[in-house]
Amino acid sequence: MARRGLLRRSIYKSPAQLRLMIEPGRATAAALRAMRAAVHPGVTTLELDAIAENAIRSFGGAPNFMLEPGYRHTICANVNEHVVHAIPNERPLVAGDIVALDAGAEIDGWHGDAAFTAVLPDHADLERTAALQKLSDVTEQAMWRGIARLATASHVGEIGAAVSGYVRAQSDFGVLEDYIGHGIGRSMHEDPPVFNVPTPRRGPEVKPGLVVAIEPIISAGGIDTTIEDDNWTVTMADGSMSAQWEHTVAVHERGIWVLTADDGGASGLEPLGVRPVPIP
Ligand code: MG
């Protein structure tokens, strides 16, 4: 889930607190893994919501999106021009859809938050399928560039330069500015804001104890959005397709560790020269 608005709280966790974030990260990863196995034409996003909830509860966790006032589901399911915070529904997914699935878990008061995008191939329109896959791939790789930058950055603001720099080098896709990543810990949305574009603010220092959700949200067209009458679903104003990828990442004394990836982020980071290190 993406953040809007600002909160105030000390942002650096102690080593013991970082260890408490391992289990909610693993529960979140389990929810994404279960949805990845189930996201096919014919399944509804409400069914994916139940699959994610079961995965989180079988891990001993609770779906933390339900802790957001007024939200009653485990996941946000952002299909096609629905870009973020879309409520799951009874429409079966069809070939040619692009769907971003976002979920989080809370365990013992600590939170995880992650998202991935799936493209459902349309064999009657391979050109569209390839274009959507590129949109998802560029978004995913922009996320990994942002995470990799965290391993060497001095300030949080460097993440936005890494994310948007990669997107601009690869495509003419739009990097949304209204929805951003965030600190995470005892609540899902904490300081600092994690922008996906460069800003005049350097942001706080990157040092052990920092935990952030890095989540580029990218569109195939413009970056303007509107909010639907349900007061949740965010739609691209120009109707363009969109993608979102997200992981929760911890900085600790020995390196970085992606809390919401089963391998700590190794598969995404090692090609970029960064080896994640488990939280000691
Ligand atoms: Mg988030």
PDB file of N, CA, C and O and ligand atoms in Angstrom, residues 1-3 102 113-114 180-182 188-189 213 215 244 246, ligand 1:
ATOM      1  N   MET A   1       0.864  -1.179   0.000  1.00  0.00           N
ATOM      2  CA  MET A   1       0.000   0.000   0.000  1.00  0.00           C
ATOM      3  C   MET A   1       0.898   1.226   0.000  1.00  0.00           C
ATOM      4  O   MET A   1       1.982   1.214   0.564  1.00  0.00           O
ATOM      5  N   ALA A   2       0.470   2.254  -0.667  1.00  0.00           N
ATOM      6  CA  ALA A   2       1.285   3.463  -0.783  1.00  0.00           C
ATOM      7  C   ALA A   2       0.821   4.508   0.213  1.00  0.00           C
ATOM      8  O   ALA A   2      -0.275   4.443   0.731  1.00  0.00           O
ATOM      9  N   ARG A   3       1.697   5.434   0.428  1.00  0.00           N
ATOM     10  CA  ARG A   3       1.456   6.413   1.474  1.00  0.00           C
ATOM     11  C   ARG A   3       0.969   7.740   0.896  1.00  0.00           C
ATOM     12  O   ARG A   3       1.418   8.172  -0.132  1.00  0.00           O
ATOM     13  N   ASP A 102      -1.060  -6.201  -4.049  1.00  0.00           N
ATOM     14  CA  ASP A 102      -0.362  -5.535  -2.948  1.00  0.00           C
ATOM     15  C   ASP A 102      -0.940  -6.093  -1.650  1.00  0.00           C
ATOM     16  O   ASP A 102      -2.165  -6.150  -1.495  1.00  0.00           O
ATOM     17  N   ASP A 113       5.021  -5.087   4.011  1.00  0.00           N
ATOM     18  CA  ASP A 113       4.221  -4.517   2.917  1.00  0.00           C
ATOM     19  C   ASP A 113       4.960  -4.805   1.616  1.00  0.00           C
ATOM     20  O   ASP A 113       6.157  -4.497   1.508  1.00  0.00           O
ATOM     21  N   ALA A 114       4.272  -5.415   0.648  1.00  0.00           N
ATOM     22  CA  ALA A 114       4.940  -5.747  -0.617  1.00  0.00           C
ATOM     23  C   ALA A 114       3.906  -5.892  -1.724  1.00  0.00           C
ATOM     24  O   ALA A 114       2.710  -6.096  -1.454  1.00  0.00           O
ATOM     25  N   ILE A 180       3.763   7.142  -3.030  1.00  0.00           N
ATOM     26  CA  ILE A 180       5.199   6.984  -2.778  1.00  0.00           C
ATOM     27  C   ILE A 180       5.434   5.880  -1.757  1.00  0.00           C
ATOM     28  O   ILE A 180       4.505   5.416  -1.085  1.00  0.00           O
ATOM     29  N   GLY A 181       6.685   5.469  -1.628  1.00  0.00           N
ATOM     30  CA  GLY A 181       7.075   4.540  -0.588  1.00  0.00           C
ATOM     31  C   GLY A 181       7.176   5.249   0.757  1.00  0.00           C
ATOM     32  O   GLY A 181       6.932   6.454   0.871  1.00  0.00           O
ATOM     33  N   HIS A 182       7.587   4.467   1.789  1.00  0.00           N
ATOM     34  CA  HIS A 182       7.414   4.963   3.153  1.00  0.00           C
ATOM     35  C   HIS A 182       8.242   4.147   4.125  1.00  0.00           C
ATOM     36  O   HIS A 182       8.545   2.978   3.871  1.00  0.00           O
ATOM     37  N   MET A 188       2.139   0.563   9.340  1.00  0.00           N
ATOM     38  CA  MET A 188       2.518   0.299   7.952  1.00  0.00           C
ATOM     39  C   MET A 188       3.120   1.530   7.296  1.00  0.00           C
ATOM     40  O   MET A 188       4.033   1.414   6.493  1.00  0.00           O
ATOM     41  N   HIS A 189       2.587   2.698   7.624  1.00  0.00           N
ATOM     42  CA  HIS A 189       3.056   3.934   6.981  1.00  0.00           C
ATOM     43  C   HIS A 189       3.694   4.847   8.018  1.00  0.00           C
ATOM     44  O   HIS A 189       3.013   5.358   8.899  1.00  0.00           O
ATOM     45  N   ALA A 213       9.659   0.809   2.786  1.00  0.00           N
ATOM     46  CA  ALA A 213       8.984   0.143   1.673  1.00  0.00           C
ATOM     47  C   ALA A 213       9.278   0.970   0.424  1.00  0.00           C
ATOM     48  O   ALA A 213       8.940   2.154   0.365  1.00  0.00           O
ATOM     49  N   GLU A 215       8.533   1.421  -3.447  1.00  0.00           N
ATOM     50  CA  GLU A 215       7.431   0.984  -4.298  1.00  0.00           C
ATOM     51  C   GLU A 215       7.177   1.920  -5.470  1.00  0.00           C
ATOM     52  O   GLU A 215       6.283   2.751  -5.423  1.00  0.00           O
ATOM     53  N   GLN A 244       2.977  -1.820 -10.460  1.00  0.00           N
ATOM     54  CA  GLN A 244       3.536  -1.496  -9.144  1.00  0.00           C
ATOM     55  C   GLN A 244       4.325  -2.694  -8.643  1.00  0.00           C
ATOM     56  O   GLN A 244       3.858  -3.835  -8.727  1.00  0.00           O
ATOM     57  N   GLU A 246       6.819  -3.665  -5.067  1.00  0.00           N
ATOM     58  CA  GLU A 246       7.162  -3.132  -3.741  1.00  0.00           C
ATOM     59  C   GLU A 246       7.821  -4.206  -2.879  1.00  0.00           C
ATOM     60  O   GLU A 246       7.408  -5.370  -2.906  1.00  0.00           O
TER      61      GLU A 246
HETATM   62 MG    MG B   1       3.552   0.409   0.768  1.00  0.00          MG
END
